[in-house]
mmCIF file of C-alpha atoms in Angstrom:
data_model
loop_
_atom_site.group_PDB
_atom_site.id
_atom_site.type_symbol
_atom_site.label_atom_id
_atom_site.label_comp_id
_atom_site.label_asym_id
_atom_site.label_seq_id
_atom_site.Cartn_x
_atom_site.Cartn_y
_atom_site.Cartn_z
ATOM 1 C CA MET A 32 -37.358 -4.402 -25.976
ATOM 2 C CA LYS A 33 -39.616 -6.211 -28.620
ATOM 3 C CA ASN A 34 -42.854 -5.136 -26.739
ATOM 4 C CA ILE A 35 -42.053 -1.684 -25.841
ATOM 5 C CA ILE A 36 -41.440 -1.020 -29.876
ATOM 6 C CA ILE A 37 -44.535 -2.960 -30.196
ATOM 7 C CA ASN A 38 -46.937 -1.002 -28.341
ATOM 8 C CA ILE A 39 -45.368 2.630 -29.103
ATOM 9 C CA GLU A 40 -46.858 1.542 -32.433
ATOM 10 C CA GLN A 41 -49.806 0.426 -31.677
ATOM 11 C CA ARG A 42 -50.711 3.503 -30.472
ATOM 12 C CA MET A 43 -49.456 5.988 -33.303
ATOM 13 C CA GLN A 44 -51.308 3.508 -35.870
ATOM 14 C CA GLU A 45 -53.430 6.077 -36.308
ATOM 15 C CA VAL A 46 -51.634 9.252 -37.317
ATOM 16 C CA LEU A 47 -49.089 7.633 -39.437
ATOM 17 C CA ASN A 48 -49.626 5.835 -42.492
ATOM 18 C CA ASN A 49 -47.668 2.745 -43.628
ATOM 19 C CA ALA A 50 -44.548 4.209 -44.196
ATOM 20 C CA GLN A 51 -44.121 7.236 -41.178
ATOM 21 C CA MET A 52 -44.415 3.849 -39.527
ATOM 22 C CA GLU A 53 -41.689 1.341 -41.340
ATOM 23 C CA TYR A 54 -40.111 5.258 -40.988
ATOM 24 C CA LEU A 55 -40.566 4.861 -36.736
ATOM 25 C CA HIS A 56 -39.854 1.464 -35.999
ATOM 26 C CA LYS A 57 -36.483 1.360 -38.169
ATOM 27 C CA ILE A 58 -35.889 4.562 -35.278
ATOM 28 C CA LEU A 59 -37.104 2.565 -32.068
ATOM 29 C CA ILE A 60 -35.010 -0.059 -33.977
ATOM 30 C CA LYS A 61 -31.476 1.499 -33.695
ATOM 31 C CA PHE A 62 -32.434 3.831 -30.992
ATOM 32 C CA LEU A 63 -32.692 0.758 -28.002
ATOM 33 C CA GLU A 64 -30.575 -1.324 -29.513
ATOM 34 C CA THR A 65 -27.738 2.110 -28.688
ATOM 35 C CA GLU A 66 -29.032 2.549 -25.374
ATOM 36 C CA ASN A 67 -29.281 -1.218 -23.962
ATOM 37 C CA SER A 68 -25.657 -1.739 -25.496
ATOM 38 C CA GLU A 69 -24.520 1.702 -23.467
ATOM 39 C CA ASN A 70 -25.673 0.374 -20.600
ATOM 40 C CA LYS A 71 -23.986 -2.157 -21.125
ATOM 41 C CA GLU A 72 -21.252 -0.954 -21.966
ATOM 42 C CA GLU A 73 -21.859 1.285 -17.860
ATOM 43 C CA ASN A 74 -22.018 -1.797 -16.850
ATOM 44 C CA SER A 75 -18.790 -3.350 -17.257
ATOM 45 C CA ASN A 76 -16.813 -4.814 -14.958
ATOM 46 C CA GLU A 77 -13.531 -2.567 -16.717
ATOM 47 C CA LYS A 78 -16.055 0.560 -15.912
ATOM 48 C CA MET A 79 -16.124 0.037 -12.575
ATOM 49 C CA LEU A 80 -12.581 -1.620 -12.037
ATOM 50 C CA GLU A 81 -11.588 2.119 -13.834
ATOM 51 C CA MET A 82 -14.353 3.742 -11.539
ATOM 52 C CA PHE A 83 -12.683 1.895 -8.255
ATOM 53 C CA LEU A 84 -9.284 3.430 -9.028
ATOM 54 C CA ALA A 85 -10.354 6.459 -10.028
ATOM 55 C CA ALA A 86 -11.753 6.599 -6.206
ATOM 56 C CA LYS A 87 -8.415 5.326 -4.272
ATOM 57 C CA LYS A 88 -6.255 7.422 -6.611
ATOM 58 C CA ILE A 89 -8.383 10.330 -5.443
ATOM 59 C CA GLU A 90 -8.429 9.153 -1.675
ATOM 60 C CA GLY A 91 -4.223 9.457 -1.944
ATOM 61 C CA CYS A 92 -3.112 5.816 -3.242
ATOM 62 C CA SER A 93 0.608 5.620 -4.139
ATOM 63 C CA LYS A 94 0.941 4.093 -8.107
ATOM 64 C CA LYS A 95 2.086 0.897 -7.200
ATOM 65 C CA SER A 96 -0.964 0.206 -4.901
ATOM 66 C CA LEU A 97 -3.142 0.873 -7.636
ATOM 67 C CA ASP A 98 -1.173 -1.325 -9.989
ATOM 68 C CA TYR A 99 -1.448 -3.520 -6.968
ATOM 69 C CA TYR A 100 -5.800 -3.891 -7.195
ATOM 70 C CA GLN A 101 -6.418 -3.358 -10.954
ATOM 71 C CA SER A 102 -3.523 -6.331 -11.587
ATOM 72 C CA THR A 103 -5.247 -8.462 -8.464
ATOM 73 C CA ILE A 104 -8.881 -7.840 -9.436
ATOM 74 C CA THR A 105 -9.203 -7.754 -13.029
ATOM 75 C CA ASN A 106 -7.417 -11.565 -12.550
ATOM 76 C CA MET A 107 -10.189 -12.329 -10.201
ATOM 77 C CA LEU A 108 -12.904 -10.690 -12.933
ATOM 78 C CA ILE A 109 -10.710 -12.938 -16.003
ATOM 79 C CA LYS A 110 -11.424 -16.762 -13.942
ATOM 80 C CA VAL A 111 -14.657 -16.174 -11.954
ATOM 81 C CA GLY A 112 -16.305 -15.547 -15.794
ATOM 82 C CA LYS A 113 -18.988 -13.004 -14.249
ATOM 83 C CA ASN A 114 -20.257 -9.614 -14.272
ATOM 84 C CA PHE A 115 -19.445 -8.181 -10.925
ATOM 85 C CA LYS A 116 -22.880 -7.800 -9.962
ATOM 86 C CA HIS A 117 -23.778 -11.709 -10.644
ATOM 87 C CA ILE A 118 -20.751 -12.600 -8.182
ATOM 88 C CA SER A 119 -21.509 -14.953 -5.554
ATOM 89 C CA THR A 120 -19.197 -15.277 -2.134
ATOM 90 C CA ASN A 121 -19.073 -19.054 -3.075
ATOM 91 C CA ASP A 122 -18.059 -18.467 -6.234
ATOM 92 C CA LEU A 123 -14.621 -15.781 -4.817
ATOM 93 C CA ARG A 124 -13.941 -18.690 -2.051
ATOM 94 C CA ASP A 125 -13.511 -21.124 -5.417
ATOM 95 C CA TYR A 126 -10.897 -18.717 -6.880
ATOM 96 C CA LEU A 127 -9.127 -18.271 -3.206
ATOM 97 C CA SER A 128 -8.930 -21.445 -2.415
ATOM 98 C CA ASN A 129 -7.757 -21.790 -6.147
ATOM 99 C CA TYR A 130 -4.901 -19.492 -6.184
ATOM 100 C CA GLN A 131 -3.630 -20.877 -3.221
ATOM 101 C CA ASN A 132 -3.666 -24.558 -4.395
ATOM 102 C CA LYS A 133 -2.113 -22.916 -7.559
ATOM 103 C CA SER A 134 0.489 -20.763 -6.717
ATOM 104 C CA ASN A 135 1.159 -22.140 -3.396
ATOM 105 C CA VAL A 136 1.101 -18.450 -1.637
ATOM 106 C CA SER A 137 1.076 -17.322 2.316
ATOM 107 C CA LYS A 138 -1.178 -16.969 4.253
ATOM 108 C CA VAL A 139 -1.017 -13.428 4.123
ATOM 109 C CA THR A 140 -0.396 -13.420 0.623
ATOM 110 C CA LEU A 141 -3.568 -14.851 0.621
ATOM 111 C CA ASP A 142 -5.215 -12.472 3.030
ATOM 112 C CA ASN A 143 -3.499 -9.357 1.401
ATOM 113 C CA LEU A 144 -6.152 -10.702 -2.209
ATOM 114 C CA ARG A 145 -9.672 -10.610 0.798
ATOM 115 C CA ARG A 146 -8.477 -7.733 1.717
ATOM 116 C CA ILE A 147 -8.296 -5.675 -2.384
ATOM 117 C CA LEU A 148 -11.691 -7.524 -3.494
ATOM 118 C CA SER A 149 -13.459 -6.773 -0.022
ATOM 119 C CA SER A 150 -12.348 -2.171 -0.780
ATOM 120 C CA PHE A 151 -13.485 -3.508 -4.225
ATOM 121 C CA PHE A 152 -16.921 -4.634 -3.201
ATOM 122 C CA SER A 153 -17.556 -2.728 -0.672
ATOM 123 C CA TRP A 154 -16.632 0.143 -2.748
ATOM 124 C CA LEU A 155 -19.250 -1.794 -5.004
ATOM 125 C CA GLU A 156 -22.373 -1.329 -1.806
ATOM 126 C CA GLU A 157 -21.626 1.866 -1.371
ATOM 127 C CA GLU A 158 -22.052 3.528 -4.206
ATOM 128 C CA ASN A 159 -25.314 1.533 -4.337
ATOM 129 C CA PHE A 160 -23.883 -0.744 -8.205
ATOM 130 C CA ILE A 161 -24.223 -3.955 -5.789
ATOM 131 C CA LEU A 162 -27.221 -4.437 -2.837
ATOM 132 C CA LYS A 163 -24.811 -6.262 -0.977
ATOM 133 C CA SER A 164 -20.631 -7.842 -0.641
ATOM 134 C CA PRO A 165 -19.584 -11.208 -1.278
ATOM 135 C CA VAL A 166 -16.893 -10.452 0.126
ATOM 136 C CA ARG A 167 -18.511 -9.970 3.895
ATOM 137 C CA ARG A 168 -19.399 -13.368 5.053
ATOM 138 C CA ILE A 169 -15.614 -14.544 3.970
ATOM 139 C CA LYS A 170 -13.387 -13.965 7.123
ATOM 140 C CA LYS A 171 -9.837 -12.583 7.779
ATOM 141 C CA ILE A 172 -6.994 -15.501 6.785
ATOM 142 C CA LYS A 173 -5.653 -16.546 10.016
ATOM 143 C CA THR A 174 -2.108 -16.298 9.275
ATOM 144 C CA ALA A 175 0.780 -17.713 12.599
ATOM 145 C CA GLN A 176 2.201 -14.614 14.133
ATOM 146 C CA THR A 177 6.075 -14.393 13.634
ATOM 147 C CA ILE A 178 8.303 -12.630 15.806
ATOM 148 C CA LYS A 179 9.629 -10.214 13.968
ATOM 149 C CA GLU A 180 13.959 -9.581 14.044
ATOM 150 C CA THR A 181 15.035 -6.395 14.634
ATOM 151 C CA TYR A 182 19.010 -5.218 15.410
ATOM 152 C CA THR A 183 20.221 -5.463 18.670
ATOM 153 C CA ASP A 184 22.358 -2.239 19.975
ATOM 154 C CA GLU A 185 25.509 -4.063 19.439
ATOM 155 C CA VAL A 186 24.741 -5.132 15.921
ATOM 156 C CA LEU A 187 23.975 -1.483 15.166
ATOM 157 C CA GLU A 188 27.394 -0.143 16.361
ATOM 158 C CA THR A 189 29.070 -2.904 14.289
ATOM 159 C CA LEU A 190 27.300 -1.378 11.288
ATOM 160 C CA ARG A 191 28.212 1.988 12.111
ATOM 161 C CA ASP A 192 31.635 0.903 12.140
ATOM 162 C CA TYR A 193 32.256 -1.015 9.719
ATOM 163 C CA CYS A 194 30.676 2.671 7.168
ATOM 164 C CA HIS A 195 34.080 3.227 4.726
ATOM 165 C CA ASN A 196 32.100 6.303 3.520
ATOM 166 C CA ASP A 197 30.292 9.241 5.356
ATOM 167 C CA ARG A 198 26.715 8.907 3.591
ATOM 168 C CA ASP A 199 25.998 5.574 3.806
ATOM 169 C CA LEU A 200 26.670 6.557 7.493
ATOM 170 C CA ALA A 201 24.385 8.744 7.694
ATOM 171 C CA ILE A 202 22.028 6.753 5.953
ATOM 172 C CA ILE A 203 22.579 3.720 9.565
ATOM 173 C CA ASP A 204 22.083 6.739 11.759
ATOM 174 C CA LEU A 205 19.006 8.930 10.031
ATOM 175 C CA LEU A 206 17.113 5.211 9.712
ATOM 176 C CA ALA A 207 18.009 4.314 13.351
ATOM 177 C CA SER A 208 16.516 7.422 14.687
ATOM 178 C CA THR A 209 13.495 8.106 13.190
ATOM 179 C CA GLY A 210 11.741 5.419 12.187
ATOM 180 C CA MET A 211 11.344 6.545 8.471
ATOM 181 C CA ARG A 212 10.560 4.270 5.124
ATOM 182 C CA VAL A 213 13.524 3.765 2.990
ATOM 183 C CA GLY A 214 11.152 5.391 0.483
ATOM 184 C CA GLU A 215 10.560 8.316 2.617
ATOM 185 C CA LEU A 216 14.660 8.202 2.923
ATOM 186 C CA VAL A 217 15.468 8.721 -1.069
ATOM 187 C CA ARG A 218 13.018 11.842 -1.536
ATOM 188 C CA LEU A 219 14.735 13.491 1.248
ATOM 189 C CA ASN A 220 15.729 16.720 0.189
ATOM 190 C CA ARG A 221 19.703 19.156 2.096
ATOM 191 C CA GLU A 222 16.764 21.575 2.920
ATOM 192 C CA ASP A 223 13.802 18.774 4.337
ATOM 193 C CA ILE A 224 16.402 19.372 7.571
ATOM 194 C CA ASP A 225 16.291 21.238 10.269
ATOM 195 C CA PHE A 226 19.792 20.588 12.296
ATOM 196 C CA GLU A 227 18.623 23.129 15.070
ATOM 197 C CA ASN A 228 15.252 21.310 15.684
ATOM 198 C CA ARG A 229 17.011 18.154 14.682
ATOM 199 C CA GLU A 230 13.613 17.304 12.638
ATOM 200 C CA CYS A 231 12.462 17.159 9.054
ATOM 201 C CA VAL A 232 9.181 16.803 7.395
ATOM 202 C CA VAL A 233 8.624 13.454 5.319
ATOM 203 C CA PHE A 234 5.719 12.040 2.866
ATOM 204 C CA GLY A 235 4.702 8.910 3.786
ATOM 205 C CA LYS A 236 1.948 6.358 2.114
ATOM 206 C CA GLY A 237 -0.945 9.106 0.095
ATOM 207 C CA GLU A 238 0.937 11.581 -0.087
ATOM 208 C CA LYS A 239 0.823 11.827 4.088
ATOM 209 C CA GLU A 240 3.265 14.111 5.388
ATOM 210 C CA ARG A 241 4.157 13.483 9.447
ATOM 211 C CA LYS A 242 7.550 14.916 11.395
ATOM 212 C CA VAL A 243 10.484 12.918 12.058
ATOM 213 C CA TYR A 244 12.721 13.858 14.886
ATOM 214 C CA PHE A 245 16.716 12.159 14.615
ATOM 215 C CA ASP A 246 19.511 12.217 17.300
ATOM 216 C CA ALA A 247 22.594 14.056 17.860
ATOM 217 C CA ARG A 248 24.111 11.059 15.774
ATOM 218 C CA ALA A 249 22.599 12.077 13.129
ATOM 219 C CA LYS A 250 22.683 15.101 13.505
ATOM 220 C CA ILE A 251 26.580 15.355 13.022
ATOM 221 C CA HIS A 252 26.980 12.484 10.319
ATOM 222 C CA ILE A 253 23.909 14.223 8.562
ATOM 223 C CA ILE A 254 26.672 17.167 8.611
ATOM 224 C CA ARG A 255 29.729 15.831 7.712
ATOM 225 C CA TYR A 256 28.782 13.477 4.797
ATOM 226 C CA LEU A 257 26.874 17.353 3.310
ATOM 227 C CA GLU A 258 30.645 19.304 4.170
ATOM 228 C CA SER A 259 32.049 16.513 2.188
ATOM 229 C CA ARG A 260 29.486 16.201 -0.670
ATOM 230 C CA THR A 261 30.996 18.188 -4.125
ATOM 231 C CA ASP A 262 27.590 18.020 -6.333
ATOM 232 C CA GLY A 263 25.175 20.422 -6.643
ATOM 233 C CA ASN A 264 22.098 18.064 -6.294
ATOM 234 C CA ASN A 265 19.389 19.068 -4.171
ATOM 235 C CA ALA A 266 18.559 15.046 -2.249
ATOM 236 C CA LEU A 267 20.046 14.689 0.938
ATOM 237 C CA PHE A 268 21.777 11.148 -0.209
ATOM 238 C CA VAL A 269 23.146 10.556 -4.100
ATOM 239 C CA SER A 270 24.882 8.550 -5.360
ATOM 240 C CA LEU A 271 28.881 8.143 -4.638
ATOM 241 C CA LEU A 272 30.095 8.444 -8.247
ATOM 242 C CA LYS A 273 29.696 10.950 -11.290
ATOM 243 C CA PRO A 274 26.859 12.469 -11.444
ATOM 244 C CA HIS A 275 25.555 11.947 -8.287
ATOM 245 C CA LYS A 276 21.851 11.252 -8.731
ATOM 246 C CA ARG A 277 19.378 10.821 -6.036
ATOM 247 C CA LEU A 278 20.079 7.662 -4.476
ATOM 248 C CA LYS A 279 16.795 4.783 -4.970
ATOM 249 C CA ILE A 280 15.428 2.719 -2.827
ATOM 250 C CA SER A 281 17.554 -0.366 -4.308
ATOM 251 C CA GLY A 282 20.102 1.627 -3.889
ATOM 252 C CA VAL A 283 20.198 1.063 -0.537
ATOM 253 C CA GLU A 284 18.860 -1.531 0.130
ATOM 254 C CA ILE A 285 21.640 -3.378 -1.993
ATOM 255 C CA ARG A 286 24.435 -0.192 0.395
ATOM 256 C CA LEU A 287 22.665 -3.073 4.068
ATOM 257 C CA ARG A 288 23.047 -6.194 1.561
ATOM 258 C CA GLU A 289 26.741 -5.963 0.919
ATOM 259 C CA LEU A 290 27.902 -5.154 4.654
ATOM 260 C CA GLY A 291 25.411 -7.652 6.514
ATOM 261 C CA ARG A 292 27.077 -9.577 3.943
ATOM 262 C CA LYS A 293 30.822 -8.255 4.325
ATOM 263 C CA LEU A 294 30.090 -8.544 8.307
ATOM 264 C CA LYS A 295 28.364 -12.472 8.464
ATOM 265 C CA LEU A 296 24.788 -10.676 9.467
ATOM 266 C CA PRO A 297 21.798 -11.966 8.123
ATOM 267 C CA ARG A 298 18.674 -10.218 5.928
ATOM 268 C CA VAL A 299 20.030 -6.670 6.718
ATOM 269 C CA HIS A 300 17.255 -4.112 5.556
ATOM 270 C CA PRO A 301 16.027 -0.538 5.701
ATOM 271 C CA HIS A 302 12.993 -1.797 6.939
ATOM 272 C CA LYS A 303 14.541 -3.027 10.004
ATOM 273 C CA PHE A 304 15.557 -0.483 11.330
ATOM 274 C CA ARG A 305 12.028 0.610 11.426
ATOM 275 C CA ARG A 306 11.032 -1.936 13.282
ATOM 276 C CA THR A 307 13.549 -1.690 16.036
ATOM 277 C CA LEU A 308 13.604 2.023 16.584
ATOM 278 C CA ALA A 309 9.096 1.279 17.388
ATOM 279 C CA THR A 310 9.718 -1.802 19.736
ATOM 280 C CA LYS A 311 12.211 0.332 21.686
ATOM 281 C CA ALA A 312 10.266 2.218 21.678
ATOM 282 C CA ILE A 313 6.892 0.573 23.625
ATOM 283 C CA ASP A 314 9.888 -1.356 25.593
ATOM 284 C CA LYS A 315 10.528 1.760 27.142
ATOM 285 C CA GLY A 316 6.852 2.573 27.359
ATOM 286 C CA MET A 317 6.946 5.581 25.127
ATOM 287 C CA PRO A 318 2.372 4.849 24.659
ATOM 288 C CA ILE A 319 1.346 3.630 21.878
ATOM 289 C CA GLU A 320 -0.414 6.149 19.710
ATOM 290 C CA GLN A 321 2.745 8.568 19.656
ATOM 291 C CA VAL A 322 4.699 5.168 18.238
ATOM 292 C CA GLN A 323 1.590 5.202 15.762
ATOM 293 C CA HIS A 324 2.171 8.468 15.018
ATOM 294 C CA LEU A 325 6.382 8.929 14.792
ATOM 295 C CA LEU A 326 5.310 5.555 11.937
ATOM 296 C CA GLY A 327 3.220 7.854 10.546
ATOM 297 C CA HIS A 328 0.252 4.397 10.759
ATOM 298 C CA THR A 329 -3.645 5.053 10.148
ATOM 299 C CA LYS A 330 -4.196 1.953 11.784
ATOM 300 C CA ILE A 331 -2.759 1.761 15.720
ATOM 301 C CA ASP A 332 -3.474 -1.837 15.478
ATOM 302 C CA THR A 333 -0.466 -1.797 12.508
ATOM 303 C CA THR A 334 2.312 -0.276 15.099
ATOM 304 C CA LEU A 335 1.817 -2.947 17.229
ATOM 305 C CA GLN A 336 2.845 -5.216 15.004
ATOM 306 C CA TYR A 337 6.404 -4.365 14.745
ATOM 307 C CA ALA A 338 5.963 -4.738 18.691
ATOM 308 C CA ILE A 339 7.749 -7.605 19.904
ATOM 309 C CA VAL A 340 8.169 -7.908 24.137
ATOM 310 C CA ASN A 341 10.752 -7.989 25.990
ATOM 311 C CA GLN A 342 10.590 -11.366 27.542
ATOM 312 C CA ASN A 343 13.628 -10.571 29.256
ATOM 313 C CA ASN A 344 10.530 -7.537 30.433
ATOM 314 C CA VAL A 345 7.482 -10.538 31.207
ATOM 315 C CA LYS A 346 10.001 -12.296 33.173
ATOM 316 C CA ILE A 347 10.989 -9.399 35.985
ATOM 317 C CA SER A 348 7.201 -8.054 35.496
ATOM 318 C CA HIS A 349 6.177 -11.349 36.482
ATOM 319 C CA ARG A 350 8.607 -11.641 39.846
ATOM 320 C CA ARG A 351 7.297 -7.313 40.690
ATOM 321 C CA TYR A 352 4.000 -8.777 40.061
ATOM 322 C CA LEU A 353 3.091 -12.610 40.914
ATOM 323 C CA GLY A 354 6.370 -13.958 41.630
#
């Protein structure tokens, strides 16, 4: 900056007197300092994070996801203590290693952090703010492939038998037959249900709209539940007590947990119905692409994580093809 000022002043010496030169000097100093300050602000970590979150919001990310992105990236930027342009692969490896040691998080959680950082730096690269993402050389963190539990037909019938109100029975049947997310369930309104075609439209992650389908049993129990209601709330599922407000995710989770505790059933929660449906559909031969669409997954790899290979089918196939 100093050299620029000197160069300009040397060229203007022939046409300006001393007083004018002094005034020019003050103007140049003020202008260049302001421009330098604005450039620093435009290229600050805070500004980049703000622009990144705005881009993610336009893509359809939920507020919950945006908050998770913000807290994760902000924490990294504070701990690393560098401008985004100067953050290296080693800086991020050290950060992830220290985070794991101090917080004692699982490999799944650690890989989620890596994916978020990768998304941020990949966006910076795509927008030409950096030449190359430092996360490129940080490989996916290997996690143990655990077989997650599903509900057996017997457990599902037990849950139905011990439901003491029409609402909870309708919730169980709708979750079990559609595989919808609990967040999608509580957003449903009465008019969203097409009883004739046994289908309804739900809004999934990123406000993506899709149709899901329920069985005859769910239809009967939903109709019975709606007929028993005396409130004017438009929500499909409401609280049992007045003023009968729209049921929240936590309300569904608490009711199912209480039911599981009474029946001494381990880990009764809404998402388990979704996993059960996906597993049963694939086990019975439903094409994986159709299961993907049914569940509203963007990537087929996500759908495959829900699928559990039935060991009895492996045994039958072995005898059929190899035995």
